[in-house]
mmCIF file of C-alpha atoms in Angstrom:
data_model
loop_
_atom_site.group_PDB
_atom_site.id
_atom_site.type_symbol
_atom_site.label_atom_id
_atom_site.label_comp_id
_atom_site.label_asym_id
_atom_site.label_seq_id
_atom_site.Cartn_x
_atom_site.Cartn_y
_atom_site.Cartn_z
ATOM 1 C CA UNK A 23 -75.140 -67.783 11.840
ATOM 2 C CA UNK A 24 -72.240 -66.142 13.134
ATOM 3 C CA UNK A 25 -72.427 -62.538 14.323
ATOM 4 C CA UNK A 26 -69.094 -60.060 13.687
ATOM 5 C CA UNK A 27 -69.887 -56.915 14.720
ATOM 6 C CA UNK A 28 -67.432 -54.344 13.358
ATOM 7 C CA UNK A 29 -67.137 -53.190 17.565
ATOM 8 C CA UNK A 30 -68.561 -54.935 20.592
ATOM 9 C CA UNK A 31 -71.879 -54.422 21.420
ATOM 10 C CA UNK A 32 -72.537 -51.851 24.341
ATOM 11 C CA UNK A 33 -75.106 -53.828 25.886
ATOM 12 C CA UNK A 34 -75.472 -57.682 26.102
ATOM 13 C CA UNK A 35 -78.524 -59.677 28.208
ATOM 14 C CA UNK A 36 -78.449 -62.641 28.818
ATOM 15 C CA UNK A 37 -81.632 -64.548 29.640
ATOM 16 C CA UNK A 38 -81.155 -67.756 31.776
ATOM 17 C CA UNK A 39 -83.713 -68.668 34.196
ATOM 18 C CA UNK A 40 -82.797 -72.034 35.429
ATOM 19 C CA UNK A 41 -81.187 -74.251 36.840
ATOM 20 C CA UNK A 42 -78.246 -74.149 39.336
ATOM 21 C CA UNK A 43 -76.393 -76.311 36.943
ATOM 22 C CA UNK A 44 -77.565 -74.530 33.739
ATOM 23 C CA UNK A 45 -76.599 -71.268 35.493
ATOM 24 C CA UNK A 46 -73.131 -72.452 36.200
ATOM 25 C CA UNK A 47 -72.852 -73.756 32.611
ATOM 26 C CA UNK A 48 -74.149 -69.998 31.539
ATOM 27 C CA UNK A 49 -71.281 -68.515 33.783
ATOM 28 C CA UNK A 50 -68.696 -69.527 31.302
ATOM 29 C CA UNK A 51 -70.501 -68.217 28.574
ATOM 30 C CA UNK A 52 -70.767 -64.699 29.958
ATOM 31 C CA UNK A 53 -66.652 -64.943 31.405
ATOM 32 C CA UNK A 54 -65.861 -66.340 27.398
ATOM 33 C CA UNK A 55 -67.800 -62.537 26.344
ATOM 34 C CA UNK A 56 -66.702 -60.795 29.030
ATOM 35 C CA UNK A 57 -62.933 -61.477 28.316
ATOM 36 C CA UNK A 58 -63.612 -60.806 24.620
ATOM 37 C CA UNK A 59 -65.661 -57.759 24.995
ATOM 38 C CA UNK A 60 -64.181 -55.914 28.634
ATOM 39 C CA UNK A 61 -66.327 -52.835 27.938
ATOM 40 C CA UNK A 62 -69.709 -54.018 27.520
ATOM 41 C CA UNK A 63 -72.235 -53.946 30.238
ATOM 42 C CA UNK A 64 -73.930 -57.718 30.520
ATOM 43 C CA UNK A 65 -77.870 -57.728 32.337
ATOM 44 C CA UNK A 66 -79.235 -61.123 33.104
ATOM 45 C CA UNK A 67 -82.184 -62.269 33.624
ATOM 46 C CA UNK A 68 -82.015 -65.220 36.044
ATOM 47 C CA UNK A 69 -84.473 -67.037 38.291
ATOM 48 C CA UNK A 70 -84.658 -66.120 42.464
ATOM 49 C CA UNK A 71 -82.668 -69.698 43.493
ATOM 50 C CA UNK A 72 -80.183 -69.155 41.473
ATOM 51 C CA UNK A 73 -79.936 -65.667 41.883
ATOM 52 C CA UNK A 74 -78.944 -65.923 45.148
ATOM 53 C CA UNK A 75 -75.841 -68.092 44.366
ATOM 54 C CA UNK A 76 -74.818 -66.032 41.156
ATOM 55 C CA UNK A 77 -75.254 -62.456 42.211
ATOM 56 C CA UNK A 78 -72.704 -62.656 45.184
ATOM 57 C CA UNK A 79 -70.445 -64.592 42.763
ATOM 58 C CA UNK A 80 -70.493 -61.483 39.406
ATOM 59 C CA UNK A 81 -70.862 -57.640 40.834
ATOM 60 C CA UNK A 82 -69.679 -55.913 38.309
ATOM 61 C CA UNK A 83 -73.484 -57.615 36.699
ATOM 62 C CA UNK A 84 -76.813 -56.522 36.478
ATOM 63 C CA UNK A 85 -79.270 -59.096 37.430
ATOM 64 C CA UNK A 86 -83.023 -58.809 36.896
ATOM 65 C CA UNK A 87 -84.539 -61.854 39.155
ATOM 66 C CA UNK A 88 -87.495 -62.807 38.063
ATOM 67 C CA UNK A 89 -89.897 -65.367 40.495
ATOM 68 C CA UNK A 90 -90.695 -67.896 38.223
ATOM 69 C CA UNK A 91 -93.946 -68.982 40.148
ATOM 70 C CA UNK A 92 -94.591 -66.035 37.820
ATOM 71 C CA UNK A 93 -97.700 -64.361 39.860
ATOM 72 C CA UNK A 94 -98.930 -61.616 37.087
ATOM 73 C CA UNK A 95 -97.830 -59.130 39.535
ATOM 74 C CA UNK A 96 -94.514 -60.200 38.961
ATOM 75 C CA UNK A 97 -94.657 -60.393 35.143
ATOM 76 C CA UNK A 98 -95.453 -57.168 35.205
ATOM 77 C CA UNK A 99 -92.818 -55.661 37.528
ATOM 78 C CA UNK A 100 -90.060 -57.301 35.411
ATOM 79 C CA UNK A 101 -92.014 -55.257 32.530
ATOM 80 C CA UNK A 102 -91.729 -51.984 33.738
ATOM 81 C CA UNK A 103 -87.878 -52.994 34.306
ATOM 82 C CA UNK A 104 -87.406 -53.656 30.734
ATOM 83 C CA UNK A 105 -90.000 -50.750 29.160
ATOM 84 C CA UNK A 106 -86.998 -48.213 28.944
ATOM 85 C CA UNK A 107 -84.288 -50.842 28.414
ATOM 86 C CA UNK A 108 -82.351 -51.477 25.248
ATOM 87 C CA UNK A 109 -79.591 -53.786 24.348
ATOM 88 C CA UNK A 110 -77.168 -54.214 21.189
ATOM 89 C CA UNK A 111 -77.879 -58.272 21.959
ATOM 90 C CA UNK A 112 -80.247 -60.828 23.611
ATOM 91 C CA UNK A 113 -78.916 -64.275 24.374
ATOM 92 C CA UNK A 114 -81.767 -66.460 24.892
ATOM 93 C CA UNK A 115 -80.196 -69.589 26.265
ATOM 94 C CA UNK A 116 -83.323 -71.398 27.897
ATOM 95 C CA UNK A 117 -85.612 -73.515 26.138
ATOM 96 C CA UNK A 118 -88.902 -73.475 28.187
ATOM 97 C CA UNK A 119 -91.582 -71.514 26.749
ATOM 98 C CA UNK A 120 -92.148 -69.220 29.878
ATOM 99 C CA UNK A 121 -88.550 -68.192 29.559
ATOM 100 C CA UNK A 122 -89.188 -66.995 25.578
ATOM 101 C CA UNK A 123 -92.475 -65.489 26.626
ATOM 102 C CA UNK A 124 -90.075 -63.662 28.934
ATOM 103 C CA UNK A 125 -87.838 -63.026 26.321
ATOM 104 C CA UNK A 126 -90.573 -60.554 24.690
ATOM 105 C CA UNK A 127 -89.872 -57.954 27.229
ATOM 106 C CA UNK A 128 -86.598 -57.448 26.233
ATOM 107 C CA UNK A 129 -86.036 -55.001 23.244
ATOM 108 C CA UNK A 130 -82.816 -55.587 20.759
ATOM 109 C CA UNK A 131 -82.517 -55.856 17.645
ATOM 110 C CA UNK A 132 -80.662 -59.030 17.872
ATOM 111 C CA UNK A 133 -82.072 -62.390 19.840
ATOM 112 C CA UNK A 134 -79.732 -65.193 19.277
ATOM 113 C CA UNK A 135 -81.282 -68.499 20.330
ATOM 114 C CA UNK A 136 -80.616 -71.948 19.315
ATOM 115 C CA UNK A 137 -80.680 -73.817 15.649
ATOM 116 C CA UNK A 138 -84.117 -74.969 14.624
ATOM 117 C CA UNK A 139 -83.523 -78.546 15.058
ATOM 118 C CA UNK A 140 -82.805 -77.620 19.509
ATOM 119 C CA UNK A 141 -84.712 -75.033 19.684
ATOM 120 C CA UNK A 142 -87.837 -76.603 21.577
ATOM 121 C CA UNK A 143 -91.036 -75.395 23.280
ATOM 122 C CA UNK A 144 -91.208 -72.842 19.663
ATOM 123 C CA UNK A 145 -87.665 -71.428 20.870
ATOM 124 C CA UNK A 146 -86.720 -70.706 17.114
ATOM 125 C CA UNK A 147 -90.223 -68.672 17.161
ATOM 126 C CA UNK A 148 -89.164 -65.728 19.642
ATOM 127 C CA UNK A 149 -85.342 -65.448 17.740
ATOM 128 C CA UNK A 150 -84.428 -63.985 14.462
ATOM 129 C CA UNK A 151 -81.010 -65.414 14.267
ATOM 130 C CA UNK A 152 -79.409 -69.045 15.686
ATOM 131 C CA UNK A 153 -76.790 -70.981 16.767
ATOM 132 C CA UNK A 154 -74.638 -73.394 14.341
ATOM 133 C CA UNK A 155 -76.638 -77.079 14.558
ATOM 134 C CA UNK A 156 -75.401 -79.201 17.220
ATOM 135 C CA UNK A 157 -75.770 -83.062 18.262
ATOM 136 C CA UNK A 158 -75.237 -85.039 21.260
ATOM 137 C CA UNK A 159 -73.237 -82.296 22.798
ATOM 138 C CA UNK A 160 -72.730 -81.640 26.560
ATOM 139 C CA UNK A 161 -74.926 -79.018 27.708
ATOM 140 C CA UNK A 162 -72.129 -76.490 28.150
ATOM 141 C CA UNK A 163 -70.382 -77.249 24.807
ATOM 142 C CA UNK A 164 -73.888 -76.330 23.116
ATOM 143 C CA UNK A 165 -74.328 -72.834 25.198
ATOM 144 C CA UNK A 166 -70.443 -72.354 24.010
ATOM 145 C CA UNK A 167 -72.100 -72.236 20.846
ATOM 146 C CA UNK A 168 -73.728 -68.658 21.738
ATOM 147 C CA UNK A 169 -69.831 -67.684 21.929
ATOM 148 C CA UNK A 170 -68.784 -68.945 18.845
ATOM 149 C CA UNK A 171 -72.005 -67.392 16.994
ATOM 150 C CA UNK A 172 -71.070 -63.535 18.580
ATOM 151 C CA UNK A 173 -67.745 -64.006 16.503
ATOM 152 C CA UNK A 174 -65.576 -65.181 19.819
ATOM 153 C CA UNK A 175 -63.577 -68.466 20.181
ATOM 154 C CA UNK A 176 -64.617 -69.195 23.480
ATOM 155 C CA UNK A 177 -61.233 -71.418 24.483
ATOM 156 C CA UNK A 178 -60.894 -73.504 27.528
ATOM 157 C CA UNK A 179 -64.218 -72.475 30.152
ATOM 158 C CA UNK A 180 -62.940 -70.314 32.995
ATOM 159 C CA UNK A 181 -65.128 -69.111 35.838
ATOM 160 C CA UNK A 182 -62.570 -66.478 36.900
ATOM 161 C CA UNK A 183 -64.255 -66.266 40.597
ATOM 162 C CA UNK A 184 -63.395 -64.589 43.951
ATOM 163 C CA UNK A 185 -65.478 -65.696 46.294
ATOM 164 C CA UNK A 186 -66.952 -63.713 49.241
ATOM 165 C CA UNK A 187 -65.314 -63.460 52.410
ATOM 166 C CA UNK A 188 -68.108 -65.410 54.363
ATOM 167 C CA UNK A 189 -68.043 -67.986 51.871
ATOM 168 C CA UNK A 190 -64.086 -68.859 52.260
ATOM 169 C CA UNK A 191 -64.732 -68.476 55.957
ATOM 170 C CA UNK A 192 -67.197 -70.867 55.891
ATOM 171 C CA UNK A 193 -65.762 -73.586 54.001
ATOM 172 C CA UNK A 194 -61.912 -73.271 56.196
ATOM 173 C CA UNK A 195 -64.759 -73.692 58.953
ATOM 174 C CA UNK A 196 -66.190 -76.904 58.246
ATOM 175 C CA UNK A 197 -62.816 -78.378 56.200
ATOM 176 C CA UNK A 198 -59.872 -76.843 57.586
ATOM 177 C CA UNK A 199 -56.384 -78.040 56.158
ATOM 178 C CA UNK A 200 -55.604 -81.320 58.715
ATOM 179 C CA UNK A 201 -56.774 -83.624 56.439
ATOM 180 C CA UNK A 202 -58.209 -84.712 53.309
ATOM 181 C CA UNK A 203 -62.512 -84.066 53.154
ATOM 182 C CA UNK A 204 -65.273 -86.172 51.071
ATOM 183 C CA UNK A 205 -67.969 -83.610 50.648
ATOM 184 C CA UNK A 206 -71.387 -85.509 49.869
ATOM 185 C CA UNK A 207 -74.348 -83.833 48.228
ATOM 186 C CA UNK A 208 -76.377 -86.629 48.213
ATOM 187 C CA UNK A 209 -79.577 -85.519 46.847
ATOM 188 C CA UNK A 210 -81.074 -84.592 43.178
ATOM 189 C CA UNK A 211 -83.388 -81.859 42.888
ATOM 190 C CA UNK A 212 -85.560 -85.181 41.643
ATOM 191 C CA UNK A 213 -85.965 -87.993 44.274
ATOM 192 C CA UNK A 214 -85.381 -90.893 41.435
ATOM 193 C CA UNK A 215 -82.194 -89.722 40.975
ATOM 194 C CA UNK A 216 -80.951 -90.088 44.283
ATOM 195 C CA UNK A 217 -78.486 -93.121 45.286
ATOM 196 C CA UNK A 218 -79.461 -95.410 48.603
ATOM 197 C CA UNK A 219 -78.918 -93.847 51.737
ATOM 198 C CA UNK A 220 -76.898 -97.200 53.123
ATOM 199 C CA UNK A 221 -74.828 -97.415 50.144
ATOM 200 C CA UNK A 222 -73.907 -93.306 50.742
ATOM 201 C CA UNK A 223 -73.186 -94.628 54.196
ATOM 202 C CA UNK A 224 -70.938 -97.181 53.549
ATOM 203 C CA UNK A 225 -68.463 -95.217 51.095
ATOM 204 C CA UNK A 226 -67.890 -92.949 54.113
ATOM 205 C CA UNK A 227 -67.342 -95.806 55.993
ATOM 206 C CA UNK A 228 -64.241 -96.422 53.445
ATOM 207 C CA UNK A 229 -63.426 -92.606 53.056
ATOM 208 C CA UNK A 230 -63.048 -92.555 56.961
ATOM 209 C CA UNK A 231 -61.245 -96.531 57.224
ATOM 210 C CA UNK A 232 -58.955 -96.323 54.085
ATOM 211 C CA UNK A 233 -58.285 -92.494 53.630
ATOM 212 C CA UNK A 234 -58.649 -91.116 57.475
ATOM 213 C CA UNK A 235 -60.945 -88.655 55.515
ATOM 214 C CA UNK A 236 -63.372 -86.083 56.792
ATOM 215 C CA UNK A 237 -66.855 -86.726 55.406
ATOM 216 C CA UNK A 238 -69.762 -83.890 55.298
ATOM 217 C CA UNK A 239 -72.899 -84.469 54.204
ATOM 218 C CA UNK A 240 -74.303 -81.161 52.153
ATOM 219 C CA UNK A 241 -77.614 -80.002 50.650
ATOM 220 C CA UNK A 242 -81.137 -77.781 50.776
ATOM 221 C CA UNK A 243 -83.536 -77.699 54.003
ATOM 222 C CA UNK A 244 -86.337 -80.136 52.737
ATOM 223 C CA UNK A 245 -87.824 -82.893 54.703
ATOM 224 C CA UNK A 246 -86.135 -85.125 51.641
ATOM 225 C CA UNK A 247 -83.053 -83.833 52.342
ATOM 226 C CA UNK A 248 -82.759 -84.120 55.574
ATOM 227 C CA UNK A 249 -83.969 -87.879 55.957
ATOM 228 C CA UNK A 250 -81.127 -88.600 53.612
ATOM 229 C CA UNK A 251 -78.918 -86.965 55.440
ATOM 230 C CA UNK A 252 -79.968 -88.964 59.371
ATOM 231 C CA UNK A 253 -80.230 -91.940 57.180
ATOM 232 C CA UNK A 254 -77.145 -92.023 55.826
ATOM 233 C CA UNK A 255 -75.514 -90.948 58.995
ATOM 234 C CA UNK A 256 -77.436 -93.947 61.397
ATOM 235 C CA UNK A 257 -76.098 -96.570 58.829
ATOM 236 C CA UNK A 258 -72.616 -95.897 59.520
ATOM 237 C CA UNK A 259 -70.476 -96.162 62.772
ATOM 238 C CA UNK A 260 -68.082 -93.552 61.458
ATOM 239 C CA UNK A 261 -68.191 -90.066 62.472
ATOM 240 C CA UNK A 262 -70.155 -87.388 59.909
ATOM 241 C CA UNK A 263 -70.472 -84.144 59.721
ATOM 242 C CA UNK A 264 -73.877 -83.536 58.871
ATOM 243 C CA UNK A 265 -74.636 -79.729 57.562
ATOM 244 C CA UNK A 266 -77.520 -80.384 55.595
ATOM 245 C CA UNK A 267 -79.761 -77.510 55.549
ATOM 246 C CA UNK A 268 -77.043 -75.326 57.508
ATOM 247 C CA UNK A 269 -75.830 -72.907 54.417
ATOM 248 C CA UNK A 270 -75.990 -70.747 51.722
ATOM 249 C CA UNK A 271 -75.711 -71.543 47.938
ATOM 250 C CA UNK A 272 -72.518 -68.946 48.298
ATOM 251 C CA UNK A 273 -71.608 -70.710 51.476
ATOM 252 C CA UNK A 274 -72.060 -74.540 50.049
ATOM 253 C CA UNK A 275 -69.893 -73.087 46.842
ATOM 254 C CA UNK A 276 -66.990 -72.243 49.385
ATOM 255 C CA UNK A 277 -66.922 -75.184 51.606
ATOM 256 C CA UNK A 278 -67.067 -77.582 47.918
ATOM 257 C CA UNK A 279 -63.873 -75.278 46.709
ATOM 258 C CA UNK A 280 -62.162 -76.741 50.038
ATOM 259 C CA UNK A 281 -63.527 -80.418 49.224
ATOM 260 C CA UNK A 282 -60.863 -82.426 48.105
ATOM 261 C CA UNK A 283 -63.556 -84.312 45.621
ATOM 262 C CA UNK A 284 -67.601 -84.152 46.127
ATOM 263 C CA UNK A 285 -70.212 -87.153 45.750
ATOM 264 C CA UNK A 286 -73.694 -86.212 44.315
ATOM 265 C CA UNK A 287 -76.355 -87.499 41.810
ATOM 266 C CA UNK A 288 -76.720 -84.807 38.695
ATOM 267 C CA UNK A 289 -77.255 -81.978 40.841
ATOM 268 C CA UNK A 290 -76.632 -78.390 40.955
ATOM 269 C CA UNK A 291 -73.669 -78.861 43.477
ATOM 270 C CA UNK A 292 -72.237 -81.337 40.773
ATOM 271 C CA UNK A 293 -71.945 -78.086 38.652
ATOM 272 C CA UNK A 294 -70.888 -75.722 41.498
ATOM 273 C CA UNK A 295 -67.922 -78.247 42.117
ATOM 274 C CA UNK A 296 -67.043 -77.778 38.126
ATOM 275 C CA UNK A 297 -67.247 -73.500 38.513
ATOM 276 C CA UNK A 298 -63.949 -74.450 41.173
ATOM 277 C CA UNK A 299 -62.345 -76.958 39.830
ATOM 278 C CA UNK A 300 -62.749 -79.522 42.701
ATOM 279 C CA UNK A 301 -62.873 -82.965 41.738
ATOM 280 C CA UNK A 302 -66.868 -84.849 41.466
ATOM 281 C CA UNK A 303 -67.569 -88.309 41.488
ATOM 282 C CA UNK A 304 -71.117 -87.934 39.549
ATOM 283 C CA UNK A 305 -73.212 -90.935 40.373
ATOM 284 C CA UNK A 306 -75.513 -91.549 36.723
ATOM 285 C CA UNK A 307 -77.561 -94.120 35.730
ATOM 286 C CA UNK A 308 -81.098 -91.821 35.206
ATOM 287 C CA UNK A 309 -78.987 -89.266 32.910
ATOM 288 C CA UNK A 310 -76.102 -89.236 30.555
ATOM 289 C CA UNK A 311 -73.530 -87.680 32.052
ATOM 290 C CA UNK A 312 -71.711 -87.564 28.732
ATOM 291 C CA UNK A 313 -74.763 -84.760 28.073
ATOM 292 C CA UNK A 314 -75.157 -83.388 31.892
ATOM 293 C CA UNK A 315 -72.209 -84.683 33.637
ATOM 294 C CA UNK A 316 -70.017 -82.519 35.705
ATOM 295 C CA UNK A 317 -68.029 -81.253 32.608
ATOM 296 C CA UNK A 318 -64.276 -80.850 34.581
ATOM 297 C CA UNK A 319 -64.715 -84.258 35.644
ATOM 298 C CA UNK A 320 -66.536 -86.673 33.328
ATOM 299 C CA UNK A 321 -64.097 -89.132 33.281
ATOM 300 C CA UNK A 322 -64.332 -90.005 37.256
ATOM 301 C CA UNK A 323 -68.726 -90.601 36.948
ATOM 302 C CA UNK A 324 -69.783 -94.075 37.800
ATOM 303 C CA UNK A 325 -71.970 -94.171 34.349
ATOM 304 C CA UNK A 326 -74.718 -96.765 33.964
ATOM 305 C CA UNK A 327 -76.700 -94.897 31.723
ATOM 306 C CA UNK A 328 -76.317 -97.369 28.970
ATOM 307 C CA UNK A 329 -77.533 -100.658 31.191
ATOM 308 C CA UNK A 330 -80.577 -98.362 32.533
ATOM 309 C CA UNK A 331 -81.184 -97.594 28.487
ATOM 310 C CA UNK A 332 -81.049 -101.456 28.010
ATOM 311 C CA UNK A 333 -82.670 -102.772 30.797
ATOM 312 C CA UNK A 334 -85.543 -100.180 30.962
ATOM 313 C CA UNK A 335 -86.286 -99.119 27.522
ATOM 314 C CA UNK A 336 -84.927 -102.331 25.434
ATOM 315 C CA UNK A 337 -82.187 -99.956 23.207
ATOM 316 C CA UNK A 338 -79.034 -98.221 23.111
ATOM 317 C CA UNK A 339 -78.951 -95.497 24.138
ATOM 318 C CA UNK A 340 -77.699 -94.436 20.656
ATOM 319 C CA UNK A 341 -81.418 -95.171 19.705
ATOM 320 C CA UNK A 342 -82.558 -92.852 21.683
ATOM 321 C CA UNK A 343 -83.249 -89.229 22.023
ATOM 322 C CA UNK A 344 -80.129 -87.452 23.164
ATOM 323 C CA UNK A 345 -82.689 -86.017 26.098
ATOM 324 C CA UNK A 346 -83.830 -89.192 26.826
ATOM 325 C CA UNK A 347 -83.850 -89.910 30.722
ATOM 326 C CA UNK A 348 -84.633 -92.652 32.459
ATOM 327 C CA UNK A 349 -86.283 -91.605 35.566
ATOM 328 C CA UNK A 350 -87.865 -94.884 36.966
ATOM 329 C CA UNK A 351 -87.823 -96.159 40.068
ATOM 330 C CA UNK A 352 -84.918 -98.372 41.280
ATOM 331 C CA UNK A 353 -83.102 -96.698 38.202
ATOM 332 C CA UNK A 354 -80.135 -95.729 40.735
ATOM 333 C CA UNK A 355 -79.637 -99.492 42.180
ATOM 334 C CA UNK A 356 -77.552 -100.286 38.951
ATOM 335 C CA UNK A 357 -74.839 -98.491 40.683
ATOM 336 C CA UNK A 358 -72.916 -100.307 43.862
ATOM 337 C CA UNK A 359 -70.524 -98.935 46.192
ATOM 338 C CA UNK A 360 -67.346 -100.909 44.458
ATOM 339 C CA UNK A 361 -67.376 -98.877 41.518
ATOM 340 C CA UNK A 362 -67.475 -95.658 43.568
ATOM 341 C CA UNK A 363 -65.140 -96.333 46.459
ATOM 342 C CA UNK A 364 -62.786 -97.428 43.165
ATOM 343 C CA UNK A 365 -63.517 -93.893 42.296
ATOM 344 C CA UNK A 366 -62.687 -92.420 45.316
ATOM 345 C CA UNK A 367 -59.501 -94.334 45.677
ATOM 346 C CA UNK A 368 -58.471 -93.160 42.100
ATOM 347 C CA UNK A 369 -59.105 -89.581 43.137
ATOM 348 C CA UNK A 370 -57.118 -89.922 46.153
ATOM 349 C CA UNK A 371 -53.917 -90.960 44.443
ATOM 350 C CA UNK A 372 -54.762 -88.644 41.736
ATOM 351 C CA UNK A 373 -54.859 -85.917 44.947
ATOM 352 C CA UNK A 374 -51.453 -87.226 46.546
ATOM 353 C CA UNK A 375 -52.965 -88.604 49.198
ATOM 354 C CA UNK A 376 -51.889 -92.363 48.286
#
C-alpha cells in the first residue's frame, strides 16, 4: 500500500532497535524522508549501542533509547515517554517481537510495517497497513520500501553526515595523509563468523610488503576481541597498529572515513564503512552478502556463500530460505588469503595507488 498524504505528516517515528548495521541501513531511510519532507519532526526509537553511534551522527533528531535487556523498569519509563506523544506516522522497521510489543506504546493512526509474507515474529499483527511484497532483496533495498510506501522515490541512498569534531580528529590521528591505510575490523558480533587470525595476519603482511600500507586493527573491548587482535598481530613480522578496544562507535566511524578500504566479516563496521563511502572488502561465507553485504561495495566481497550452502546443507542456495545462514563451525575456512589480497590489490589500483 502506498501512502500519499495530501501534505507531509508533522510527526514521523521511526522504530529501529537493532543492529549497528540495520541502524545504518535505517539512516538512509530517514535522510530519503527527511529530504522529501524538510519540515517534519522524525523521533526514533533505537536501542542504547546503537544509540550511542547514531545520536552524535543526527541532532536535529529525537531519540528515545530504549535498553533492550528490557528490565520492567525500563518498559515502563519508555511508557511514560510515549503516554502524551502522538505522531501522523509509525515506521516499524524491526521484525523481532519485543520491538512490536514496543511498538504498542506509540500512538498514530498509521503503523506501516512490512508485507505479510516478511513480516515475521506476528509483525503484520501490530500494523494496519504494509509495504509492497519483496524477495531476495538486500536488507536496505527492502527498508527503501518504507520510502516508496510514504509516496517518496527514495533515489540513490545518501547519509548526508558531518561528523563530530572528535571523531575527524581521531581518525587524522591514527591515519594521517602519508600513506595509504588497511583498516581491519576483524571480528563479527558472532564468533563463527570471524576469519582466522593467521590468515588476517598475513594479508597485512602483503598490505605492508606490496602497498607500503598502514594497517590498524579495529573493534569492541571483549576478551574475543582482543585475542584476535594479539593474535593476529604475533603472526606477523610487520608493524600494526592495534586500537582494538581504544574508541568510540563515533570515533571508529571517523578513523573508517579516513581508511582507504576496511576488512571485516558482516559486521556493523562493514555498514559504518557504507554510511562514508569508504571502500569494504566483506569476507562471507556464513551469510549472503548479496542480502547483508556492505551495500556500496558488494562487488569487492570474497563470497563463498554458495560452496558453504553446498557443502554444508547439500543445496543451492536458491533452495534455500533467503535468511538462511550457515553458521557452523569452520564455515569461514572456505575463504583463503589469495582471493582477498586479489581484493585488496584491485582496490588499490581502483584507489590510484597502483
Amino acid at each position: 500500500m502506498t501512502l500519499r498524504p495530501e501534505t507531509p505528516p508533522a510527526r514521523v517515528c521511526l522504530l529501529r532497535l537493532s543492529a549497528i548495521g540495520d541502524t545504518c541501513h535505517a539512516l538512509f531511510v530517514l535522510r530519503a524522508l527527511q529530504a522529501a519532507w524538510p519540515k517534519t519532526e522524525f523521533t526514533w526509537i533505537i536501542g542504547k549501542l546503537e544509540a550511542r553511534l547514531m545520536v552524535p551522527l543526527l541532532p536535529e533528531v529525537e531519540f528515545i533509547i530504549f535498553d533492550k535487556r528490557a528490565s520492567f523498569t525500563e518498559w515502563l519509563r519508555v511508557r511514560t515517554l510515549l503516554a502524551t506523544r502522538r505522531f501522523d506516522l509509525l515506521l516499524h522497521m524491526q521484525l523481532a517481537l519485543r520491538a512490536s510489543l514496543l511498538s504498542t506504546l506509540v500512538h498514530a493512526p498509521v503503523r506501516l510495517g512490512f508485507d505479510r509474507a516478511r513480516a515475521r515474529e506476528l509483525q503484520w499483527l501490530f500494523c494496519n497497513t504494509h509495504i509492497a511484497p519483496g524477495s531476495r532483496e538486500h536488507v536496505l533495498d527492502s527498508l527503501l520500501g518504507f520510502v516508496r510506501a510514504c509516496g517518496v522515490e527514495p533515489g540513490r541512498p545518501q547519509a548526508r553526515l558531518t561528523l563530530p569534531a572528535d571523531a575527524l580528529d581521531y581518525g587524522l590521528e591514527i591515519a594521517p595523509d602519508d600513506r595509504p591505510t588497511l583498516l581491519i575490523s576483524p571480528c563479527s558480533s558472532r564468533p563463527v563468523r570471524n576469519w582466522l587470525a593467521d590468515r588476517y595476519a598475513a594479508v597485512a603482511s602483503h598490505a605492508v610488503r606490496r602497498h607500503g600500507m598502514r594497517v590498524v586493527l579495529v573493534g569492541g573491548p571483549s576478551q574475543t576481541e582482543r585475542l584476535m587482535g594479539e593474535a593476529i598481530a604475533s603472526g606477523t613480522d610487520v608493524s600494526l597498529v592495534n586500537q582494538i578496544g581504544r574508541d568510540t562507535l563515533p570515533r571508529l566511524l571517523g578513523l573508517i572515513q579516513r581508511a582507504t578500504v576496511l576488512l571485516t566479516p558482516d559486521s556493523g563496521p562493514a555498514h559504518m564503512a557504507t554510511l562514508v563511502g569508504t571502500p569494504v572488502i566483506g569476507l562471507y561465507a556464513a551469510t549472503n552478502p548479496a542480502r547483508s553485504g556492505p551495500y556500496g561495495s558488494l562487488e569487492l566481497c570474497v563470497d563463498r556463500y554458495e560452496a558453504a550452502c553446498l557443502k554444508l546443507r547439500g543445496k543451492p542456495s536458491t533452495a534455500l530460505p533467503w535468511t538462511e545462514k550457515i553458521e557452523e563451525p569452520g564455515v569461514m575456512d572456505l575463504i583463503g588469503v589469495q582471493a582477498v589480497t586479489e581484493r585488496l590489490d584491485e582496490v588499490m589500483r581502483r584507489r590510484g595507488f597502483g
